[in-house]
mmCIF file of C-alpha atoms in Angstrom:
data_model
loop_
_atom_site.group_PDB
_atom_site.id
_atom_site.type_symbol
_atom_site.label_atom_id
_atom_site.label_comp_id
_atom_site.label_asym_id
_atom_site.label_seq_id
_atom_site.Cartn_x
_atom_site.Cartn_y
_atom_site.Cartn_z
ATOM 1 C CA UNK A 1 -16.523 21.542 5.414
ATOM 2 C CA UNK A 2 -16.264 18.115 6.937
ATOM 3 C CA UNK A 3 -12.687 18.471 8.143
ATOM 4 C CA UNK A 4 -10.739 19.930 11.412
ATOM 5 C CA UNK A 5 -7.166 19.668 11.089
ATOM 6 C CA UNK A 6 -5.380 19.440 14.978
ATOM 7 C CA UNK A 7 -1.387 19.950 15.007
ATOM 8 C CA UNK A 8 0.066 17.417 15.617
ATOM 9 C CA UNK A 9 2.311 17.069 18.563
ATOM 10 C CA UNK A 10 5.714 16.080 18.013
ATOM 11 C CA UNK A 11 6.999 14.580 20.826
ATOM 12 C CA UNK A 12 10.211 11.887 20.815
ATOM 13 C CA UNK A 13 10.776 9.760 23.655
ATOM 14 C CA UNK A 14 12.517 6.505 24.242
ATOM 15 C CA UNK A 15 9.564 5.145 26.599
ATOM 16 C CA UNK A 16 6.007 5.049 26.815
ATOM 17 C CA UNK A 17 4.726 8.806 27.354
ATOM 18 C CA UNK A 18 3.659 10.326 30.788
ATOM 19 C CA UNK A 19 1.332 9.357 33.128
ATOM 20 C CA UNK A 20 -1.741 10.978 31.560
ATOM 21 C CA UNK A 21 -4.894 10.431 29.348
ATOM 22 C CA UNK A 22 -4.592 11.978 26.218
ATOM 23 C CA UNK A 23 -6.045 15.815 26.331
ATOM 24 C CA UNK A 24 -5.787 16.411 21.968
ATOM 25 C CA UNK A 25 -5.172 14.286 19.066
ATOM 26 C CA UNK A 26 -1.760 14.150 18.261
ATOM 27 C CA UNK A 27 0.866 11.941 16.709
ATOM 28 C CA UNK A 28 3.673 11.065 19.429
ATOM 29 C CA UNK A 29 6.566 9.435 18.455
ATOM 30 C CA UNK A 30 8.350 6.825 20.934
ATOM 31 C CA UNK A 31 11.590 6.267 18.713
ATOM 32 C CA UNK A 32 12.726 8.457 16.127
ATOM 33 C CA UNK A 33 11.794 5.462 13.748
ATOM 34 C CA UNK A 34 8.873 6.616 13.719
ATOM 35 C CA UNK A 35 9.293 9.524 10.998
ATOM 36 C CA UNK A 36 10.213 6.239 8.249
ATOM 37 C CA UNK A 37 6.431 5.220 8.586
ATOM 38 C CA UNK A 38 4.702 8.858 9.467
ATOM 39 C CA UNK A 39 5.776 12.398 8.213
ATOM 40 C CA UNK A 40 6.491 14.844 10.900
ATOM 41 C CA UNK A 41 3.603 17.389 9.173
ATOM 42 C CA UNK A 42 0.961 14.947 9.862
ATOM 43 C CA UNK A 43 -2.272 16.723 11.138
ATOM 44 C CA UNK A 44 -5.170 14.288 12.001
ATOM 45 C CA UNK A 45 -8.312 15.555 10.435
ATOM 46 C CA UNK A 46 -12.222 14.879 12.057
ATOM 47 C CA UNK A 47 -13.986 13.815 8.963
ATOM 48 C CA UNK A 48 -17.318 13.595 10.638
ATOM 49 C CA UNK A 49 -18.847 12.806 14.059
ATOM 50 C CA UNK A 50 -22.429 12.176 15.743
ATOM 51 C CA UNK A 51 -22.156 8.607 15.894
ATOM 52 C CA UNK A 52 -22.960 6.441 18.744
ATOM 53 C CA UNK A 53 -19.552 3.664 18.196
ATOM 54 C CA UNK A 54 -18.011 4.140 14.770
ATOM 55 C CA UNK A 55 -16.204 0.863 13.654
ATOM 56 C CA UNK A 56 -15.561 -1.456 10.894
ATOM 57 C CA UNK A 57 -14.120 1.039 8.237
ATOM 58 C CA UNK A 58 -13.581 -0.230 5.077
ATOM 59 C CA UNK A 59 -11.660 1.342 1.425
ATOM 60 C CA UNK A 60 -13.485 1.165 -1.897
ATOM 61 C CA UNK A 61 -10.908 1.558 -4.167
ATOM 62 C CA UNK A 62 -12.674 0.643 -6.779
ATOM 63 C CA UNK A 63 -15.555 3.280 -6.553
ATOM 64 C CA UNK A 64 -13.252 6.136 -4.270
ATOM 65 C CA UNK A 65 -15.208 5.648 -1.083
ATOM 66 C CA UNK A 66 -14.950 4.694 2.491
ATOM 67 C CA UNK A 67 -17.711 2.367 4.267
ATOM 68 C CA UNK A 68 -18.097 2.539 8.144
ATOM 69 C CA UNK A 69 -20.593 0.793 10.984
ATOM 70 C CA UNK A 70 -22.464 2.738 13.764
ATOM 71 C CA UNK A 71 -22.690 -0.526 15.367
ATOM 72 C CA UNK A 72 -25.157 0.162 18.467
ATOM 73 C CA UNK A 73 -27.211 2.515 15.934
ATOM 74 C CA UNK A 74 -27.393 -0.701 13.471
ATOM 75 C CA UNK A 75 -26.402 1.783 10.820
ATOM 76 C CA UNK A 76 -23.465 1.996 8.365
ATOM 77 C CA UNK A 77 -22.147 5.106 5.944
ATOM 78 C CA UNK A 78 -20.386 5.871 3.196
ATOM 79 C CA UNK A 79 -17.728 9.153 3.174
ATOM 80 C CA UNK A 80 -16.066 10.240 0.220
ATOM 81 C CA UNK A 81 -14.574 13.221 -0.865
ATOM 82 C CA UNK A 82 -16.967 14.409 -3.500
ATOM 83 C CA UNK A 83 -19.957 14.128 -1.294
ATOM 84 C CA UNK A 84 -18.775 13.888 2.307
ATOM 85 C CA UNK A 85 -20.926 11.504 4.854
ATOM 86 C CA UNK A 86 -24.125 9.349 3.260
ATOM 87 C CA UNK A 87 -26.237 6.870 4.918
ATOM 88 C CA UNK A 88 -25.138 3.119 3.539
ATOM 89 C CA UNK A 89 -27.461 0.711 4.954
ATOM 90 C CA UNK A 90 -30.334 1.507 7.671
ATOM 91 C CA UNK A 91 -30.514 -1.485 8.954
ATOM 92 C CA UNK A 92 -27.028 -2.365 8.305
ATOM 93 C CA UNK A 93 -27.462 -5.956 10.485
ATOM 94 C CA UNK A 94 -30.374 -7.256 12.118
ATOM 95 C CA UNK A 95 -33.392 -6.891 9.431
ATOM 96 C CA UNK A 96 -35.628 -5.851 11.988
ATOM 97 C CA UNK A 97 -37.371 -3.884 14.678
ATOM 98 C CA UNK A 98 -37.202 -6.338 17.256
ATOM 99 C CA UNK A 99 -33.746 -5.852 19.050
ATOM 100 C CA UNK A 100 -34.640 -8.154 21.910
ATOM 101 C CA UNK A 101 -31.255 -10.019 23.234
ATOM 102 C CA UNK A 102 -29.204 -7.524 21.559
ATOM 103 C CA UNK A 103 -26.827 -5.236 22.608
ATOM 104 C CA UNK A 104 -24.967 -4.185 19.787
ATOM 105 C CA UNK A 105 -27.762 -5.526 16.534
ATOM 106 C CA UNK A 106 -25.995 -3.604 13.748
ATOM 107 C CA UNK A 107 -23.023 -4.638 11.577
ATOM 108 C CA UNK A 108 -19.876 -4.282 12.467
ATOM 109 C CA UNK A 109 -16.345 -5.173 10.768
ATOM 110 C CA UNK A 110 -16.605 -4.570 6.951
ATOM 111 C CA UNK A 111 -14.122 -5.150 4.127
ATOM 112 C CA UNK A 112 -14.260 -4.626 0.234
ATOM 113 C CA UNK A 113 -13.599 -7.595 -1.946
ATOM 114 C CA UNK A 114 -10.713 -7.463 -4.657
ATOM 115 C CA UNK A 115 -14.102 -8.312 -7.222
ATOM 116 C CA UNK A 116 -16.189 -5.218 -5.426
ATOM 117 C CA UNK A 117 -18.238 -6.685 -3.200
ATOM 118 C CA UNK A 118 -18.826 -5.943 0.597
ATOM 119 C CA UNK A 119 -17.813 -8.777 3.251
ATOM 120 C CA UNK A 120 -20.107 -7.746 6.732
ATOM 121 C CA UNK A 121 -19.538 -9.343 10.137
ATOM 122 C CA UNK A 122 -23.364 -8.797 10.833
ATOM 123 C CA UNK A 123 -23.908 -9.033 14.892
ATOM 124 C CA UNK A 124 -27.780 -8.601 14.543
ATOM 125 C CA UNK A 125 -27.561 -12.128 11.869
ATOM 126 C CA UNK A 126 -24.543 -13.471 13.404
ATOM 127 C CA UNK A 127 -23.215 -14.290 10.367
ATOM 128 C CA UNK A 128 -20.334 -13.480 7.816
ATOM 129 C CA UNK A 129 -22.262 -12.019 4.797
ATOM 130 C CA UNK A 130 -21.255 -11.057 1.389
ATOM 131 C CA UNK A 131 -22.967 -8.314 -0.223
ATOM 132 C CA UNK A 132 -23.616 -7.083 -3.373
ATOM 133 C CA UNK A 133 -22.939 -3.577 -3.479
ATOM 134 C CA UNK A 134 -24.863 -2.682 -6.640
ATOM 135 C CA UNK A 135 -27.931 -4.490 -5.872
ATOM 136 C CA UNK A 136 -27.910 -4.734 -1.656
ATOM 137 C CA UNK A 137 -28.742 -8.840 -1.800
ATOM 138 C CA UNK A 138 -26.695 -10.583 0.228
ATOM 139 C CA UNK A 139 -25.424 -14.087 1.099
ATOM 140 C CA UNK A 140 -24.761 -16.078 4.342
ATOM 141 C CA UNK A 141 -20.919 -17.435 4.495
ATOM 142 C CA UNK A 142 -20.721 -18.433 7.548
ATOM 143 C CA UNK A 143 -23.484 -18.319 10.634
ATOM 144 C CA UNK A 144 -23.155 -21.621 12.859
ATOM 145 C CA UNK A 145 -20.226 -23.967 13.934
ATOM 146 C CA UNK A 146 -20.387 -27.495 15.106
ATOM 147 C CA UNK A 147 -24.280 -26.799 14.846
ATOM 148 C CA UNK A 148 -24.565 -24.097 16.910
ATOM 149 C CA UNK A 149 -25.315 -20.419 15.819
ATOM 150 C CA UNK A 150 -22.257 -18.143 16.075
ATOM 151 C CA UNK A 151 -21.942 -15.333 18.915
ATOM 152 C CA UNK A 152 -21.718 -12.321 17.233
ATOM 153 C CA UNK A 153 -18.536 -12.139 14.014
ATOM 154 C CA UNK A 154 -16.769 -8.627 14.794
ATOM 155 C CA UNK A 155 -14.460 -8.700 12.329
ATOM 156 C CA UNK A 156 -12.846 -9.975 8.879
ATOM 157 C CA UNK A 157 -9.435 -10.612 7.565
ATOM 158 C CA UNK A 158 -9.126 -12.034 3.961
ATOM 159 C CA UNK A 159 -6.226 -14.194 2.192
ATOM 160 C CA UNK A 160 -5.262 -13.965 -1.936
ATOM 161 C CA UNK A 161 -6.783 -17.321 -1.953
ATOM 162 C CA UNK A 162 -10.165 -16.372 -1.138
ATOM 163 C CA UNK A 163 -9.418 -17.968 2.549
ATOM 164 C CA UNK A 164 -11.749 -15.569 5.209
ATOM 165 C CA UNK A 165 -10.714 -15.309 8.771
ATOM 166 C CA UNK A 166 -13.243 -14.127 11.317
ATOM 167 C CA UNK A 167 -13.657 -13.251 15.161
ATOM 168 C CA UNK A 168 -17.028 -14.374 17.232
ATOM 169 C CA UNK A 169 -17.062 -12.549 20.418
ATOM 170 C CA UNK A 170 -20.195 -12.074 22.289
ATOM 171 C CA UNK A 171 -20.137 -8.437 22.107
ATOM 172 C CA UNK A 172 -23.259 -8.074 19.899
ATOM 173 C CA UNK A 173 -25.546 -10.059 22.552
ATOM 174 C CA UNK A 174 -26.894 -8.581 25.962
ATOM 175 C CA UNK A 175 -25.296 -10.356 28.868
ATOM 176 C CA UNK A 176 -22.318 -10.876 26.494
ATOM 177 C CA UNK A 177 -21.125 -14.541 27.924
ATOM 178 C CA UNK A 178 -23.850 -15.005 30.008
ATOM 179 C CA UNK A 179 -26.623 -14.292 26.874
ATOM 180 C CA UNK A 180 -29.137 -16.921 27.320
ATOM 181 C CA UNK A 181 -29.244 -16.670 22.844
ATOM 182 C CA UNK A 182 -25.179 -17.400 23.216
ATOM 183 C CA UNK A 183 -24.744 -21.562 21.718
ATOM 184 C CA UNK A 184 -21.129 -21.488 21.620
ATOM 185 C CA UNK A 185 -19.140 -22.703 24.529
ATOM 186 C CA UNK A 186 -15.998 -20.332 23.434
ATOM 187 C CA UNK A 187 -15.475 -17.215 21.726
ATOM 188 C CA UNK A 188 -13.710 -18.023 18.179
ATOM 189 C CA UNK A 189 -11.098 -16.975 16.024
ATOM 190 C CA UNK A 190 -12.495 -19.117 12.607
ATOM 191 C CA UNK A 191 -11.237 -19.587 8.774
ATOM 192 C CA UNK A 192 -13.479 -20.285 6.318
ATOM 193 C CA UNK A 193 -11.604 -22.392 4.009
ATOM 194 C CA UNK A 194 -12.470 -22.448 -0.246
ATOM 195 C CA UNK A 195 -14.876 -25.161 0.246
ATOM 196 C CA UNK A 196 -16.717 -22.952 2.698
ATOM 197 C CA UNK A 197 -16.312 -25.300 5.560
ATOM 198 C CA UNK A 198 -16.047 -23.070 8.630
ATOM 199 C CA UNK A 199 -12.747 -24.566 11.332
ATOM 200 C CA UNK A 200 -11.773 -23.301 14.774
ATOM 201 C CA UNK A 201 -8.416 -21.910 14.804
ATOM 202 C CA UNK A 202 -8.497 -20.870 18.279
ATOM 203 C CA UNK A 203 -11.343 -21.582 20.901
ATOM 204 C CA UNK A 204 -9.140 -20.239 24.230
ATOM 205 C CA UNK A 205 -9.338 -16.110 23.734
ATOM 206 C CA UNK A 206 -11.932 -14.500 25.973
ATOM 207 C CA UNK A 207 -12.432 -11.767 23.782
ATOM 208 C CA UNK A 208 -10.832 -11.382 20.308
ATOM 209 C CA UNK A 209 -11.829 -8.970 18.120
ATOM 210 C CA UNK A 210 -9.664 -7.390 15.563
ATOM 211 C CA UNK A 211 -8.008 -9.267 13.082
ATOM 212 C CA UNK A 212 -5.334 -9.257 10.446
ATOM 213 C CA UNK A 213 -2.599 -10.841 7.963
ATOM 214 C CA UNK A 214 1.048 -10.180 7.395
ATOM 215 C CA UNK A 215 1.491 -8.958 3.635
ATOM 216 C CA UNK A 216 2.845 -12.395 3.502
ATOM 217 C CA UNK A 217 -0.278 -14.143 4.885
ATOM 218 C CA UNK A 218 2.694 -16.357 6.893
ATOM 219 C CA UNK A 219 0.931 -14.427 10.028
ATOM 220 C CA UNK A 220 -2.435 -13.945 11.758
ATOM 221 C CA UNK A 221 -2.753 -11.274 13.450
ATOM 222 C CA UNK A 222 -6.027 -10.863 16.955
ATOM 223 C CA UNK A 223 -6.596 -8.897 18.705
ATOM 224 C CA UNK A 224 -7.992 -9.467 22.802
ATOM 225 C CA UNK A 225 -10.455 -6.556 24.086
ATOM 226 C CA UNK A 226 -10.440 -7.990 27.397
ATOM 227 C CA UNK A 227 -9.119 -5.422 30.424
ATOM 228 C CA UNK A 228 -7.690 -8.363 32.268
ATOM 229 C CA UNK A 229 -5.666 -9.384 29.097
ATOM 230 C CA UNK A 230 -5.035 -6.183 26.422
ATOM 231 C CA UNK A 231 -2.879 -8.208 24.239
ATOM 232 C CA UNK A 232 -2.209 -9.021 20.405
ATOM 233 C CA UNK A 233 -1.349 -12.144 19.650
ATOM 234 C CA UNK A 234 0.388 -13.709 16.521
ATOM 235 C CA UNK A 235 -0.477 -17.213 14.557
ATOM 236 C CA UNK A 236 2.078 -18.456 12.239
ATOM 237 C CA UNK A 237 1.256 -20.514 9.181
ATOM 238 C CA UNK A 238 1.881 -23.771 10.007
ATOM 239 C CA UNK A 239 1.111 -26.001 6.578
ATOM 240 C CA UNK A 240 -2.365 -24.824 5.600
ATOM 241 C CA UNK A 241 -3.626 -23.734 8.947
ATOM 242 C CA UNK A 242 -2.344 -21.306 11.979
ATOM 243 C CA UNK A 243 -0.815 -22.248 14.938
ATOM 244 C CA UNK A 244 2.045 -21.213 17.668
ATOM 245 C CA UNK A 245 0.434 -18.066 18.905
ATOM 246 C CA UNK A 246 2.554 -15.840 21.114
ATOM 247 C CA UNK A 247 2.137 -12.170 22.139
ATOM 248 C CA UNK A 248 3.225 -9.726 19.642
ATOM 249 C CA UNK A 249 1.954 -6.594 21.690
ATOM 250 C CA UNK A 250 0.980 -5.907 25.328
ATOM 251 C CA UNK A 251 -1.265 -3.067 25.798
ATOM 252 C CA UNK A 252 -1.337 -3.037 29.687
ATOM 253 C CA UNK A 253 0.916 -0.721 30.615
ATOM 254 C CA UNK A 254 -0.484 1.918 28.444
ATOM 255 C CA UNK A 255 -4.204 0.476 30.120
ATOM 256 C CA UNK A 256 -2.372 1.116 33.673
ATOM 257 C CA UNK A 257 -2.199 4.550 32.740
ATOM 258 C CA UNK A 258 -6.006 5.389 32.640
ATOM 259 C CA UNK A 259 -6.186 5.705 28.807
ATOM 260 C CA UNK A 260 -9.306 5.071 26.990
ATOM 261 C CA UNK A 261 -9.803 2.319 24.666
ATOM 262 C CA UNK A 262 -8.616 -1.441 24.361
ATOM 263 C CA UNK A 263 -6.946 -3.293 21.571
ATOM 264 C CA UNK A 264 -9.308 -3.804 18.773
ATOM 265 C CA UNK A 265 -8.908 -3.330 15.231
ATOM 266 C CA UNK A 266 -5.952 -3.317 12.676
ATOM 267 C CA UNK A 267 -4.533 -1.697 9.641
ATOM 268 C CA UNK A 268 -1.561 -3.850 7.988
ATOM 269 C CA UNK A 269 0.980 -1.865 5.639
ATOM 270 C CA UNK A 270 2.793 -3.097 2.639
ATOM 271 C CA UNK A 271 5.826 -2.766 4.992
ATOM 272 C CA UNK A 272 4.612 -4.898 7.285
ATOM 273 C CA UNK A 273 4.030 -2.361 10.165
ATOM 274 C CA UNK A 274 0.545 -2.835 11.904
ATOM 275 C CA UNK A 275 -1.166 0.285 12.984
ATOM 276 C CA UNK A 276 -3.386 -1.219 15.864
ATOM 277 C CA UNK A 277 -6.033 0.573 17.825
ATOM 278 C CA UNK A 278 -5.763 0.018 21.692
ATOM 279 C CA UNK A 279 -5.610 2.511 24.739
ATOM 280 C CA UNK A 280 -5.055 5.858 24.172
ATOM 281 C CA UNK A 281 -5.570 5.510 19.813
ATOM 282 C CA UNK A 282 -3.729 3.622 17.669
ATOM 283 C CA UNK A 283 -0.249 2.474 17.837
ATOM 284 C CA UNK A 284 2.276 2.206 15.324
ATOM 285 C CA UNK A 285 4.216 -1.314 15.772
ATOM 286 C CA UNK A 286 7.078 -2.538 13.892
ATOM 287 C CA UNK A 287 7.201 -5.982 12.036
ATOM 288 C CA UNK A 288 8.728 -7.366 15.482
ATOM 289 C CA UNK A 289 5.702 -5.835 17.308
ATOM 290 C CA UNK A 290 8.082 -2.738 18.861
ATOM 291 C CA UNK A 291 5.935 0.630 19.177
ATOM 292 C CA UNK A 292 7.197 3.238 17.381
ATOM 293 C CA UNK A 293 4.956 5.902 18.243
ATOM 294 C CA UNK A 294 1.077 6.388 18.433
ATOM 295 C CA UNK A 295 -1.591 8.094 16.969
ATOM 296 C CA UNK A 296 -2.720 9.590 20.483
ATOM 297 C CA UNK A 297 -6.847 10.126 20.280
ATOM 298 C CA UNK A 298 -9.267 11.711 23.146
ATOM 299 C CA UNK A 299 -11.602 9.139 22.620
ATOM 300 C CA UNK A 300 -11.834 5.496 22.882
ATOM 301 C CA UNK A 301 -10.475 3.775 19.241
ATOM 302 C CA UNK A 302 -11.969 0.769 17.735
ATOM 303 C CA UNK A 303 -10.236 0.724 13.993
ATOM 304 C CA UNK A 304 -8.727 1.998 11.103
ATOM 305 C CA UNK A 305 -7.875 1.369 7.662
ATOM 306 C CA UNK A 306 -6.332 2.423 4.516
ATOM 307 C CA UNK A 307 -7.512 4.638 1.581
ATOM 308 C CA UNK A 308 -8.124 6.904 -1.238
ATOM 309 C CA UNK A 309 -4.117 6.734 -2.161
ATOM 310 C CA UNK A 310 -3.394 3.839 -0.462
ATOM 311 C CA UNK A 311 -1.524 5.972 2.433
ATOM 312 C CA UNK A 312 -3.902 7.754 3.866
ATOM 313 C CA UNK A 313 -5.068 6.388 7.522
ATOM 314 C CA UNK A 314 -8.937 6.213 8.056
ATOM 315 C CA UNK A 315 -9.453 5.714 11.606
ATOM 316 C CA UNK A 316 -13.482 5.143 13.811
ATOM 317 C CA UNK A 317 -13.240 7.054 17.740
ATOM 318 C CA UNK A 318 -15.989 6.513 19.159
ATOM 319 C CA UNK A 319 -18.415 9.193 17.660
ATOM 320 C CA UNK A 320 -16.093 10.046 15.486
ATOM 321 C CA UNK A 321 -14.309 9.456 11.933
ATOM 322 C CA UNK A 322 -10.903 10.564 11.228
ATOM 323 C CA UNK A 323 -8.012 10.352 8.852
ATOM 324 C CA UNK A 324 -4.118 10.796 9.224
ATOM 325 C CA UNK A 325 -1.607 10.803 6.558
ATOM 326 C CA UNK A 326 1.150 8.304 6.425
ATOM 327 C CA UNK A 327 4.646 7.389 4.881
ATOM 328 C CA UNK A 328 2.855 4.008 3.943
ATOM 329 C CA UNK A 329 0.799 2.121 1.674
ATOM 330 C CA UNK A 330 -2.057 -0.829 3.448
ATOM 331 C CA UNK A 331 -1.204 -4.257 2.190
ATOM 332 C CA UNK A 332 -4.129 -4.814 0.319
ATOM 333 C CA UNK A 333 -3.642 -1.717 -1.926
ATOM 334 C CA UNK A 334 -3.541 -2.523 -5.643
ATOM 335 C CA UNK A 335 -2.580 -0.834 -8.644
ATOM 336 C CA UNK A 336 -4.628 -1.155 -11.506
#
């Protein structure tokens, strides 16, 4: 009752596709490559809708659900298959009815622990949080940097060794940059080390927002929301930090064209293929950061993630939530 299956469209060409905004969800392939990492019978199925910005999705593998943010509507859900779409958390970020400074108060990136519990980039606290699930209490992680309170942390990438790496863009706070509550001269991409000290990795982006790791960890993956700039970039592990960042994936040209959306969040396969949300849906890049193909979305795209058996594609568009079948399994997907 909560799906709608569209066909998907199986178009193969060897460049970027036609001057035009998508007009239906489909998969379109730019290589034939493609059809290793997504089966040509793919259908993209609406899971639910009504939201105001869906983001943040997150797989619970261990209790066979999926968590999501409305992030303007400082709400979050859970979907699963036995009971469809719940209410999570209402509030899901800022703890209360005063909203004044904020644009976006609720949470937004969210991401399920290996132990169970729930890791929240909460732009109404501005804080990393861990939560647990069971009994709702939560814990700060990480909320100021050289003394100052943090922007607004978007979204959360976590290492085997308990290492969390966040984004603090401004896009929780009214005025974004020029917020008068904004203390923090640039707009971070952070790691909070074991001992819970919080360091800078990068301090230069404008706008980063999603953010990822290789299956290796030997990469960091951000993503830049920024119009002038639609880019992922790549860190490489350089002794027991990140460092060398290039660009792994310009979005412009597919921008140029009028499509809606802008790089934002990630999805990381065992493989080592990112699927990565930017204009037009979610594209489907190789290792070496060539598009195969995209998941090709009416609406404006801000994540996706893995779930229920590891190859299934859970993707937030705008009001919507969505899920695609692939030929892969996420990187964080364990067997027990």
């Amino acid at each position: 009752m909560y799906a709608r299956n569209f066909l998907v469209g199986l178009l193969v060409c060897l460049t970027a596709p036609a001057h035009s905004a998508p007009t239906e969800d489909a998969v379109v392939a730019f290589t034939e490559d493609l059809w290793s990492v997504m089966p040509r019978t793919a259908a993209i199925s609406e899971l639910a809708d009504g939201f105001t910005w869906s983001e943040g999705p997150a797989w619970d593998q261990g209790r066979g659900r999926l968590y999501f943010s409305d992030v303007p509507e400082n709400k979050a859900y859970i979907w699963s298959q036995e009971n469809g779409l719940e209410t999570f958390m209402s509030p899901s970020g800022l703890q209360s009815n005063n909203v004044a400074g904020f644009r976006e108060p609720g949470s937004n990136g969210l991401l399920v622990t290996p132990d169970g519990h729930l890791l929240i980039a909460n732009h109404g606290a501005r804080a990393v949080e861990r939560m647990n699930i069971d009994s709702g209490l939560r814990e700060t992680i990480a909320n100021r940097y050289d003394g100052k309170s943090l922007n607004s942390p978007n979204d959360i990438a976590l290492a085997d060794d308990g290492s969390l790496f966040f984004t603090d863009p401004p896009y929780g706070l009214e005025g974004l940059d020029a917020s008068p509550l904004k203390e923090q001269q640039q707009n971070g991409v952070y790691e909070v080390r074991r001992d819970g000290a919080v360091h800078l990795i990068d301090g230069s982006l404008t706008f980063p927002n999603g953010i990822a790791l290789s299956p290796d960890e030997q990469t960091l993956y951000v993503a830049v929301s920024d119009p002038a700039a639609p880019k992922i970039y790549r860190y490489l592990r350089d002794g027991d930090g990140f460092q060398n960042r290039s660009v792994f994936f310009d979005a412009g040209p597919y921008l140029e064209r009028g499509w809606p959306g802008l790089p934002d969040g990630m999805a990381v396969a065992k493989s080592g293929h990112l699927f990565a949300t930017g204009p037009g849906g979610v594209f489907i890049l190789s290792p070496e950061g060539v598009a195969l193909g995209m998941i090709r979305l009416e609406s404006a795209t801000a994540n996706c993630a893995f779930g229920l058996d590891g190859s299934t594609l859970f993707i937030t568009s705008a009001n919507r939530l969505l899920s695609v079948e692939t030929l892969m399994t996420g990187a964080a997907w364990h067997n027990d």
